[in-house]
Short mmCIF file of C-alpha atoms and ligand atoms in Angstrom, two decimals:
data_model
loop_
_atom_site.label_atom_id
_atom_site.label_comp_id
_atom_site.label_asym_id
_atom_site.label_seq_id
_atom_site.Cartn_x
_atom_site.Cartn_y
_atom_site.Cartn_z
CA UNK A 1 3.25 12.04 -15.39
CA UNK A 2 -0.53 12.17 -15.70
CA UNK A 3 -2.20 12.44 -12.29
CA UNK A 4 -4.08 9.19 -11.59
CA UNK A 5 -7.34 10.92 -10.65
CA UNK A 6 -7.65 12.45 -14.14
CA UNK A 7 -8.90 9.13 -15.46
CA UNK A 8 -12.07 9.47 -13.35
CA UNK A 9 -14.84 9.93 -15.89
CA UNK A 10 -17.87 9.56 -13.65
CA UNK A 11 -18.76 10.27 -10.03
CA UNK A 12 -21.57 8.54 -8.17
CA UNK A 13 -22.82 10.11 -4.97
CA UNK A 14 -24.97 8.23 -2.53
CA UNK A 15 -28.05 10.28 -1.70
CA UNK A 16 -27.44 12.59 1.27
CA UNK A 17 -23.64 12.50 0.93
CA UNK A 18 -23.29 15.97 -0.56
CA UNK A 19 -23.66 17.41 2.93
CA UNK A 20 -20.18 16.11 3.80
CA UNK A 21 -17.38 18.67 3.27
CA UNK A 22 -15.15 15.96 1.74
CA UNK A 23 -17.70 15.23 -0.98
CA UNK A 24 -17.81 18.91 -1.88
CA UNK A 25 -14.02 19.18 -1.83
CA UNK A 26 -13.63 16.17 -4.16
CA UNK A 27 -16.15 17.54 -6.64
CA UNK A 28 -14.47 20.95 -6.61
CA UNK A 29 -10.98 19.48 -7.10
CA UNK A 30 -12.12 17.07 -9.81
CA UNK A 31 -13.62 19.77 -12.00
CA UNK A 32 -16.21 19.02 -14.67
CA UNK A 33 -17.03 15.30 -14.45
CA UNK A 34 -20.55 13.84 -14.83
CA UNK A 35 -22.16 13.25 -11.44
CA UNK A 36 -25.03 10.88 -10.70
CA UNK A 37 -26.93 10.70 -7.42
CA UNK A 38 -27.75 7.12 -6.46
CA UNK A 39 -29.86 5.60 -3.71
CA UNK A 40 -27.67 2.66 -2.94
CA UNK A 41 -24.19 1.45 -3.94
CA UNK A 42 -25.65 -1.90 -5.03
CA UNK A 43 -27.04 -0.11 -8.10
CA UNK A 44 -23.50 0.81 -9.16
CA UNK A 45 -21.97 -2.55 -8.25
CA UNK A 46 -24.56 -4.44 -10.31
CA UNK A 47 -24.14 -2.12 -13.28
CA UNK A 48 -20.33 -2.39 -13.33
CA UNK A 49 -20.25 -6.11 -12.69
CA UNK A 50 -22.18 -6.60 -15.94
CA UNK A 51 -19.48 -4.86 -17.99
CA UNK A 52 -16.86 -6.78 -19.95
CA UNK A 53 -14.02 -5.64 -17.68
CA UNK A 54 -15.63 -4.54 -14.39
CA UNK A 55 -12.26 -3.97 -12.68
CA UNK A 56 -10.84 -1.86 -15.53
CA UNK A 57 -14.03 0.17 -15.94
CA UNK A 58 -14.40 0.61 -12.19
CA UNK A 59 -11.08 2.47 -12.14
CA UNK A 60 -12.68 5.25 -14.17
CA UNK A 61 -15.47 5.86 -11.66
CA UNK A 62 -15.55 7.16 -8.11
CA UNK A 63 -18.30 6.57 -5.59
CA UNK A 64 -18.65 9.03 -2.72
CA UNK A 65 -20.53 7.66 0.25
CA UNK A 66 -20.30 7.43 4.03
CA UNK A 67 -18.91 4.25 5.57
CA UNK A 68 -21.54 2.79 7.86
CA UNK A 69 -19.22 0.45 9.73
CA UNK A 70 -15.70 0.58 11.14
CA UNK A 71 -12.91 2.53 9.50
CA UNK A 72 -10.23 0.75 11.51
CA UNK A 73 -9.49 -2.95 11.23
CA UNK A 74 -6.58 -5.20 12.07
CA UNK A 75 -4.63 -6.06 8.91
CA UNK A 76 -5.98 -9.47 7.84
CA UNK A 77 -2.42 -10.56 6.89
CA UNK A 78 -2.77 -14.20 5.84
CA UNK A 79 -3.49 -17.33 7.87
CA UNK A 80 -0.55 -19.46 9.12
CA UNK A 81 2.14 -16.86 8.35
CA UNK A 82 3.70 -14.29 10.61
CA UNK A 83 1.92 -10.91 10.70
CA UNK A 84 3.09 -7.62 12.22
CA UNK A 85 0.05 -6.39 14.21
CA UNK A 86 -0.65 -3.62 11.75
CA UNK A 87 -3.96 -1.76 11.65
CA UNK A 88 -5.56 -0.47 8.49
CA UNK A 89 -7.80 2.55 7.94
CA UNK A 90 -10.33 2.05 5.16
CA UNK A 91 -10.90 5.57 3.93
CA UNK A 92 -10.51 4.99 0.19
CA UNK A 93 -11.00 1.64 -1.53
CA UNK A 94 -9.53 0.59 -4.83
CA UNK A 95 -7.13 2.49 -7.00
CA UNK A 96 -6.81 4.13 -10.42
CA UNK A 97 -3.60 2.24 -11.24
CA UNK A 98 -3.88 -1.29 -12.60
CA UNK A 99 -1.21 -3.72 -11.42
CA UNK A 100 -1.51 -7.20 -12.89
CA UNK A 101 -0.95 -8.82 -9.50
CA UNK A 102 -3.28 -6.55 -7.50
CA UNK A 103 -5.25 -8.63 -5.03
CA UNK A 104 -8.02 -6.03 -4.90
CA UNK A 105 -9.25 -7.31 -8.29
CA UNK A 106 -10.28 -10.45 -6.45
CA UNK A 107 -10.81 -9.18 -2.92
CA UNK A 108 -13.24 -6.28 -3.35
CA UNK A 109 -16.74 -7.06 -4.56
CA UNK A 110 -17.23 -3.46 -5.70
CA UNK A 111 -15.03 -2.70 -8.74
CA UNK A 112 -15.62 1.06 -8.51
CA UNK A 113 -13.27 3.27 -6.49
CA UNK A 114 -14.84 4.45 -3.28
CA UNK A 115 -14.05 7.42 -1.09
CA UNK A 116 -15.74 7.38 2.30
CA UNK A 117 -16.77 10.92 3.03
CA UNK A 118 -17.83 10.79 6.69
CA UNK A 119 -14.52 11.94 8.09
CA UNK A 120 -16.27 13.16 11.25
CA UNK A 121 -16.93 9.49 12.12
CA UNK A 122 -13.36 8.58 11.18
CA UNK A 123 -11.82 10.97 13.73
CA UNK A 124 -14.28 9.84 16.41
CA UNK A 125 -13.50 6.19 15.76
CA UNK A 126 -9.77 6.90 15.76
CA UNK A 127 -10.02 8.79 19.06
CA UNK A 128 -11.87 5.86 20.60
CA UNK A 129 -9.53 3.25 19.13
CA UNK A 130 -6.38 5.02 20.31
CA UNK A 131 -7.85 5.53 23.76
CA UNK A 132 -8.71 1.82 24.02
CA UNK A 133 -5.15 0.97 22.98
CA UNK A 134 -3.48 3.74 24.98
CA UNK A 135 -1.10 1.38 26.78
CA UNK A 136 0.63 0.13 23.64
CA UNK A 137 2.39 1.33 20.51
CA UNK A 138 0.28 1.24 17.33
CA UNK A 139 1.30 0.92 13.68
CA UNK A 140 -1.48 1.99 11.40
CA UNK A 141 -1.86 3.11 7.78
CA UNK A 142 -4.19 3.57 4.84
CA UNK A 143 -2.47 1.75 2.00
CA UNK A 144 -3.93 -1.77 2.22
CA UNK A 145 -7.18 -1.50 0.24
CA UNK A 146 -5.98 1.16 -2.14
CA UNK A 147 -3.01 3.45 -2.74
CA UNK A 148 -2.69 6.07 0.01
CA UNK A 149 -1.87 8.98 -2.30
CA UNK A 150 -3.45 8.06 -5.65
CA UNK A 151 -6.48 10.26 -4.99
CA UNK A 152 -4.77 12.72 -2.69
CA UNK A 153 -4.95 15.58 -5.20
CA UNK A 154 -8.73 15.52 -4.91
CA UNK A 155 -9.32 14.27 -1.36
CA UNK A 156 -6.33 16.03 0.32
CA UNK A 157 -6.60 13.40 3.03
CA UNK A 158 -2.86 13.30 3.66
CA UNK A 159 -2.97 16.80 5.15
CA UNK A 160 -5.70 15.86 7.60
CA UNK A 161 -4.05 12.61 8.57
CA UNK A 162 -0.73 14.30 9.19
CA UNK A 163 -2.43 16.97 11.30
CA UNK A 164 -4.32 14.32 13.29
CA UNK A 165 -1.46 11.91 13.94
CA UNK A 166 1.28 14.48 14.49
CA UNK A 167 0.49 14.67 18.22
CA UNK A 168 -0.10 10.93 18.66
CA UNK A 169 3.42 10.04 19.58
CA UNK A 170 2.63 6.43 20.47
CA UNK A 171 1.46 5.81 16.92
CA UNK A 172 3.41 5.27 13.73
CA UNK A 173 1.17 6.35 10.88
CA UNK A 174 2.10 5.22 7.38
CA UNK A 175 0.95 6.43 3.97
CA UNK A 176 1.90 3.85 1.33
CA UNK A 177 2.03 4.64 -2.37
CA UNK A 178 3.40 3.94 -5.82
CA UNK A 179 2.68 7.48 -6.96
CA UNK A 180 4.65 10.70 -6.89
CA UNK A 181 1.64 12.66 -5.61
CA UNK A 182 3.49 14.35 -2.81
CA UNK A 183 2.48 17.99 -3.31
CA UNK A 184 0.25 18.02 -0.23
CA UNK A 185 2.83 16.25 1.91
CA UNK A 186 5.56 18.67 0.90
CA UNK A 187 3.38 21.52 2.22
CA UNK A 188 3.10 19.93 5.68
CA UNK A 189 5.40 20.13 8.66
CA UNK A 190 7.04 16.72 9.21
CA UNK A 191 6.64 14.67 12.36
CA UNK A 192 8.75 11.73 13.47
CA UNK A 193 5.79 9.37 13.69
CA UNK A 194 4.49 10.05 10.16
CA UNK A 195 6.04 7.71 7.62
CA UNK A 196 5.67 8.03 3.86
CA UNK A 197 6.32 4.73 2.13
CA UNK A 198 6.81 3.61 -1.45
CA UNK A 199 6.32 0.23 -3.04
CA UNK A 200 9.31 -0.48 -5.24
CA UNK A 201 10.07 -3.01 -7.91
CA UNK A 202 12.45 -3.25 -10.83
CA UNK A 203 11.91 -0.77 -13.67
CA UNK A 204 11.01 -3.64 -15.96
CA UNK A 205 8.33 -5.01 -13.63
CA UNK A 206 6.97 -1.50 -13.02
CA UNK A 207 6.65 -0.98 -16.76
CA UNK A 208 5.15 -4.37 -17.52
CA UNK A 209 3.09 -5.16 -14.44
CA UNK A 210 2.19 -1.83 -12.78
CA UNK A 211 0.07 -0.05 -15.37
CA UNK A 212 -0.41 3.63 -14.62
CA UNK A 213 2.27 3.74 -11.91
CA UNK A 214 5.30 6.04 -12.25
CA UNK A 215 8.78 4.73 -13.06
CA UNK A 216 10.61 3.48 -9.99
CA UNK A 217 13.34 6.10 -10.36
CA UNK A 218 10.63 8.76 -10.10
CA UNK A 219 9.22 7.16 -6.93
CA UNK A 220 12.72 7.26 -5.44
CA UNK A 221 13.03 10.94 -6.40
CA UNK A 222 9.68 11.65 -4.72
CA UNK A 223 10.96 9.86 -1.60
CA UNK A 224 14.14 11.93 -1.75
CA UNK A 225 12.13 15.17 -1.73
CA UNK A 226 9.91 13.96 1.10
CA UNK A 227 12.94 12.89 3.14
CA UNK A 228 14.64 16.21 2.43
CA UNK A 229 11.55 17.90 3.83
CA UNK A 230 12.15 15.98 7.07
CA UNK A 231 9.72 13.06 6.96
CA UNK A 232 10.78 9.51 7.69
CA UNK A 233 10.33 7.25 4.68
CA UNK A 234 9.88 3.51 4.23
CA UNK A 235 9.98 1.08 1.31
CA UNK A 236 8.21 -2.10 0.37
CA UNK A 237 9.94 -4.49 -2.00
CA UNK A 238 6.73 -6.35 -2.51
CA UNK A 239 5.91 -8.29 -4.57
CA UNK A 240 9.37 -9.44 -5.62
CA UNK A 241 8.93 -11.12 -8.98
CA UNK A 242 11.14 -13.77 -10.57
CA UNK A 243 12.13 -13.37 -14.20
CA UNK A 244 15.25 -13.73 -16.29
CA UNK A 245 17.66 -11.03 -15.08
CA UNK A 246 15.90 -10.18 -11.79
CA UNK A 247 19.14 -10.35 -9.80
CA UNK A 248 20.84 -7.43 -11.57
CA UNK A 249 17.63 -5.41 -11.94
CA UNK A 250 16.80 -5.51 -8.21
CA UNK A 251 20.43 -4.74 -7.42
CA UNK A 252 20.26 -1.66 -9.69
CA UNK A 253 17.15 -0.36 -7.94
CA UNK A 254 18.59 -0.94 -4.49
CA UNK A 255 21.75 0.83 -5.58
CA UNK A 256 19.75 3.79 -6.84
CA UNK A 257 17.67 3.85 -3.68
CA UNK A 258 20.69 4.20 -1.41
CA UNK A 259 22.39 6.68 -3.71
CA UNK A 260 19.46 9.08 -3.06
CA UNK A 261 18.02 8.18 0.33
CA UNK A 262 19.70 8.61 3.71
CA UNK A 263 19.40 5.17 5.37
CA UNK A 264 19.20 6.73 8.85
CA UNK A 265 15.83 8.20 7.85
CA UNK A 266 14.33 4.92 6.64
CA UNK A 267 11.82 3.63 9.18
CA UNK A 268 11.71 0.14 7.67
CA UNK A 269 11.91 -1.89 4.50
CA UNK A 270 9.51 -4.78 4.03
CA UNK A 271 10.12 -7.68 1.70
CA UNK A 272 7.60 -10.07 0.23
CA UNK A 273 7.40 -12.24 -2.85
CA UNK A 274 4.61 -12.64 -5.37
CA UNK A 275 1.61 -14.48 -3.93
CA UNK A 276 -2.06 -14.56 -4.76
CA UNK A 277 -5.19 -16.61 -4.21
CA UNK A 278 -5.74 -19.22 -6.94
CA UNK A 279 -8.83 -17.55 -8.49
CA UNK A 280 -6.76 -14.44 -9.19
CA UNK A 281 -4.64 -16.43 -11.64
CA UNK A 282 -7.62 -16.84 -13.98
CA UNK A 283 -8.43 -13.16 -13.70
CA UNK A 284 -4.84 -12.11 -14.43
CA UNK A 285 -4.77 -14.38 -17.48
CA UNK A 286 -8.01 -12.83 -18.71
CA UNK A 287 -7.25 -9.18 -17.98
CA UNK A 288 -3.52 -9.21 -18.79
CA UNK A 289 -2.91 -11.86 -21.48
CA UNK A 290 0.65 -10.61 -22.05
CA UNK A 291 1.70 -10.84 -18.41
CA UNK A 292 4.17 -13.62 -17.68
CA UNK A 293 3.99 -13.55 -13.89
CA UNK A 294 1.56 -16.45 -13.56
CA UNK A 295 3.71 -18.84 -15.57
CA UNK A 296 6.55 -19.20 -13.07
CA UNK A 297 6.26 -22.42 -11.07
CA UNK A 298 4.25 -21.80 -7.92
CA UNK A 299 2.90 -23.91 -5.12
CA UNK A 300 -0.11 -23.57 -2.79
CA UNK A 301 1.02 -22.24 0.59
CA UNK A 302 -0.46 -23.02 4.02
CA UNK A 303 -2.88 -20.13 3.47
CA UNK A 304 -4.01 -21.56 0.11
CA UNK A 305 -2.29 -18.76 -1.82
CA UNK A 306 0.05 -19.55 -4.68
CA UNK A 307 3.64 -18.55 -4.07
CA UNK A 308 7.12 -19.46 -5.34
CA UNK A 309 8.71 -22.66 -4.06
CA UNK A 310 10.58 -22.11 -0.82
CA UNK A 311 14.11 -22.53 -2.27
CA UNK A 312 13.33 -19.85 -4.85
CA UNK A 313 11.91 -17.51 -2.20
CA UNK A 314 14.98 -18.07 -0.07
CA UNK A 315 17.27 -17.23 -2.98
CA UNK A 316 15.24 -14.09 -3.77
CA UNK A 317 15.30 -12.92 -0.15
CA UNK A 318 18.98 -13.76 0.34
CA UNK A 319 19.95 -11.64 -2.65
CA UNK A 320 17.69 -8.71 -1.79
CA UNK A 321 18.79 -8.59 1.85
CA UNK A 322 22.46 -8.90 0.87
CA UNK A 323 22.06 -6.06 -1.65
CA UNK A 324 20.23 -3.81 0.82
CA UNK A 325 22.93 -4.36 3.42
CA UNK A 326 25.86 -3.96 1.05
CA UNK A 327 24.44 -0.86 -0.67
CA UNK A 328 24.15 1.12 2.58
CA UNK A 329 21.10 -0.20 4.40
CA UNK A 330 22.92 -2.18 7.07
CA UNK A 331 21.11 -0.63 10.03
CA UNK A 332 17.66 -0.36 8.42
CA UNK A 333 14.98 -2.53 10.07
CA UNK A 334 13.90 -5.22 7.61
CA UNK A 335 10.84 -7.40 7.90
CA UNK A 336 8.94 -9.94 5.87
CA UNK A 337 5.36 -9.56 4.86
CA UNK A 338 3.39 -12.80 5.19
CA UNK A 339 6.31 -15.18 5.62
CA UNK A 340 7.10 -18.03 7.96
CA UNK A 341 9.28 -18.07 11.05
CA UNK A 342 11.66 -20.32 9.16
CA UNK A 343 12.26 -17.67 6.48
CA UNK A 344 12.80 -15.01 9.17
CA UNK A 345 15.38 -17.22 10.87
CA UNK A 346 17.22 -18.26 7.75
CA UNK A 347 17.41 -14.82 6.13
CA UNK A 348 17.30 -12.28 8.94
CA UNK A 349 18.63 -14.45 11.72
CA UNK A 350 15.60 -13.53 13.82
CA UNK A 351 12.72 -15.60 15.02
CA UNK A 352 10.05 -13.23 16.30
CA UNK A 353 7.60 -16.00 17.20
CA UNK A 354 4.57 -13.73 17.33
CA UNK A 355 3.14 -10.70 15.57
CA UNK A 356 3.57 -8.76 18.81
CA UNK A 357 7.32 -9.35 18.64
CA UNK A 358 7.43 -8.17 15.02
CA UNK A 359 5.51 -5.10 16.07
CA UNK A 360 7.88 -4.38 18.94
CA UNK A 361 10.84 -4.68 16.60
CA UNK A 362 9.28 -2.23 14.12
CA UNK A 363 8.18 0.27 16.75
CA UNK A 364 11.71 1.42 17.42
CA UNK A 365 11.94 5.06 18.34
CA UNK A 366 12.76 7.35 15.43
CA UNK A 367 16.47 7.86 14.93
CA UNK A 368 16.27 10.49 12.25
CA UNK A 369 16.09 14.20 12.76
CA UNK A 370 15.22 16.56 9.94
CA UNK A 371 18.00 18.85 8.94
S1 SF4 B 1 -1.06 0.44 -6.81
FE1 SF4 B 1 -1.61 -1.05 -5.24
S2 SF4 B 1 -3.82 -0.85 -5.00
FE2 SF4 B 1 -3.27 0.13 -6.95
S3 SF4 B 1 -3.55 -1.44 -8.52
FE3 SF4 B 1 -1.40 -1.50 -7.86
S4 SF4 B 1 -1.32 -3.06 -6.22
FE4 SF4 B 1 -3.49 -2.48 -6.52
#
């Protein structure tokens, strides 16, 4: 498997950023790649937005710059659906892989990958944030605006995050990935509150819709190694995609998952179905003319996003939850990402009512001890 960072063909550095140790580390780990010093990121954004495929071209470039604002934000979730009170850390934006359904194509106005190099500010902000929230449990992670491990070979952020959060026992910290870039993690000592998570799909959808991402069986093998090392793991069946034969294909993956992974060491499994804002449909059609995912019947949800009709979502969820439970995941906490109370009640027989209740349910104390 080719490491995702090897497709970086150009590095932009905002003036003054070379003083940051992370910028120097990235350049050293990347090896010989053309570097250009720029005054302002707008220069790069304008240049890439004029290209024929700004998103595709942006995945071959990396911008190193400090983040001037906040690293930590509440997960925006989606209006009118039930969230889980998750916080996101915006260290790296965008991703070298190229999933047809990726919302970042629409969401980020800068198509170039960005690594924020002012880690000194990150730790300060985290210290302050955790102090302000010291009376409650926090779930936080880096995998919302990019893949947590896609650039880890060059940034080595996972090591620093694990070292930082290891002692923060009232925090569950999650790294979420589709990659098998676990070399740095496998060198670290595990901690109960550090969770390494993988997004899973069927092998067919991974091959057709997740360009540049490893086969799902390889992701499961990476999770096996990480669990064997003693870390807790988690999985995200999201986005579930309807196509002819999905029932058996999802069943096969769930079967494989539980044949390799000890369910007692799974922190949670989230489930969500394909959804996207309407303008993304046009972009998917343009960038991925062979993709079929936009041709299934969809309806505008309360948040304005297109999603499958409710009876189809219910059928998808019923099957996935049944398969998870029957294949060995009976005691694993399951939750929905961006779904309604009604779906929770009908499928999981739970009605959390608020994001705080979802959070409380997912903040169960670890039950798994490394062997
Ligand atoms: S791996 Fe995640 S962040 Fe990267 S392209 Fe796919 S959906 Fe987007």
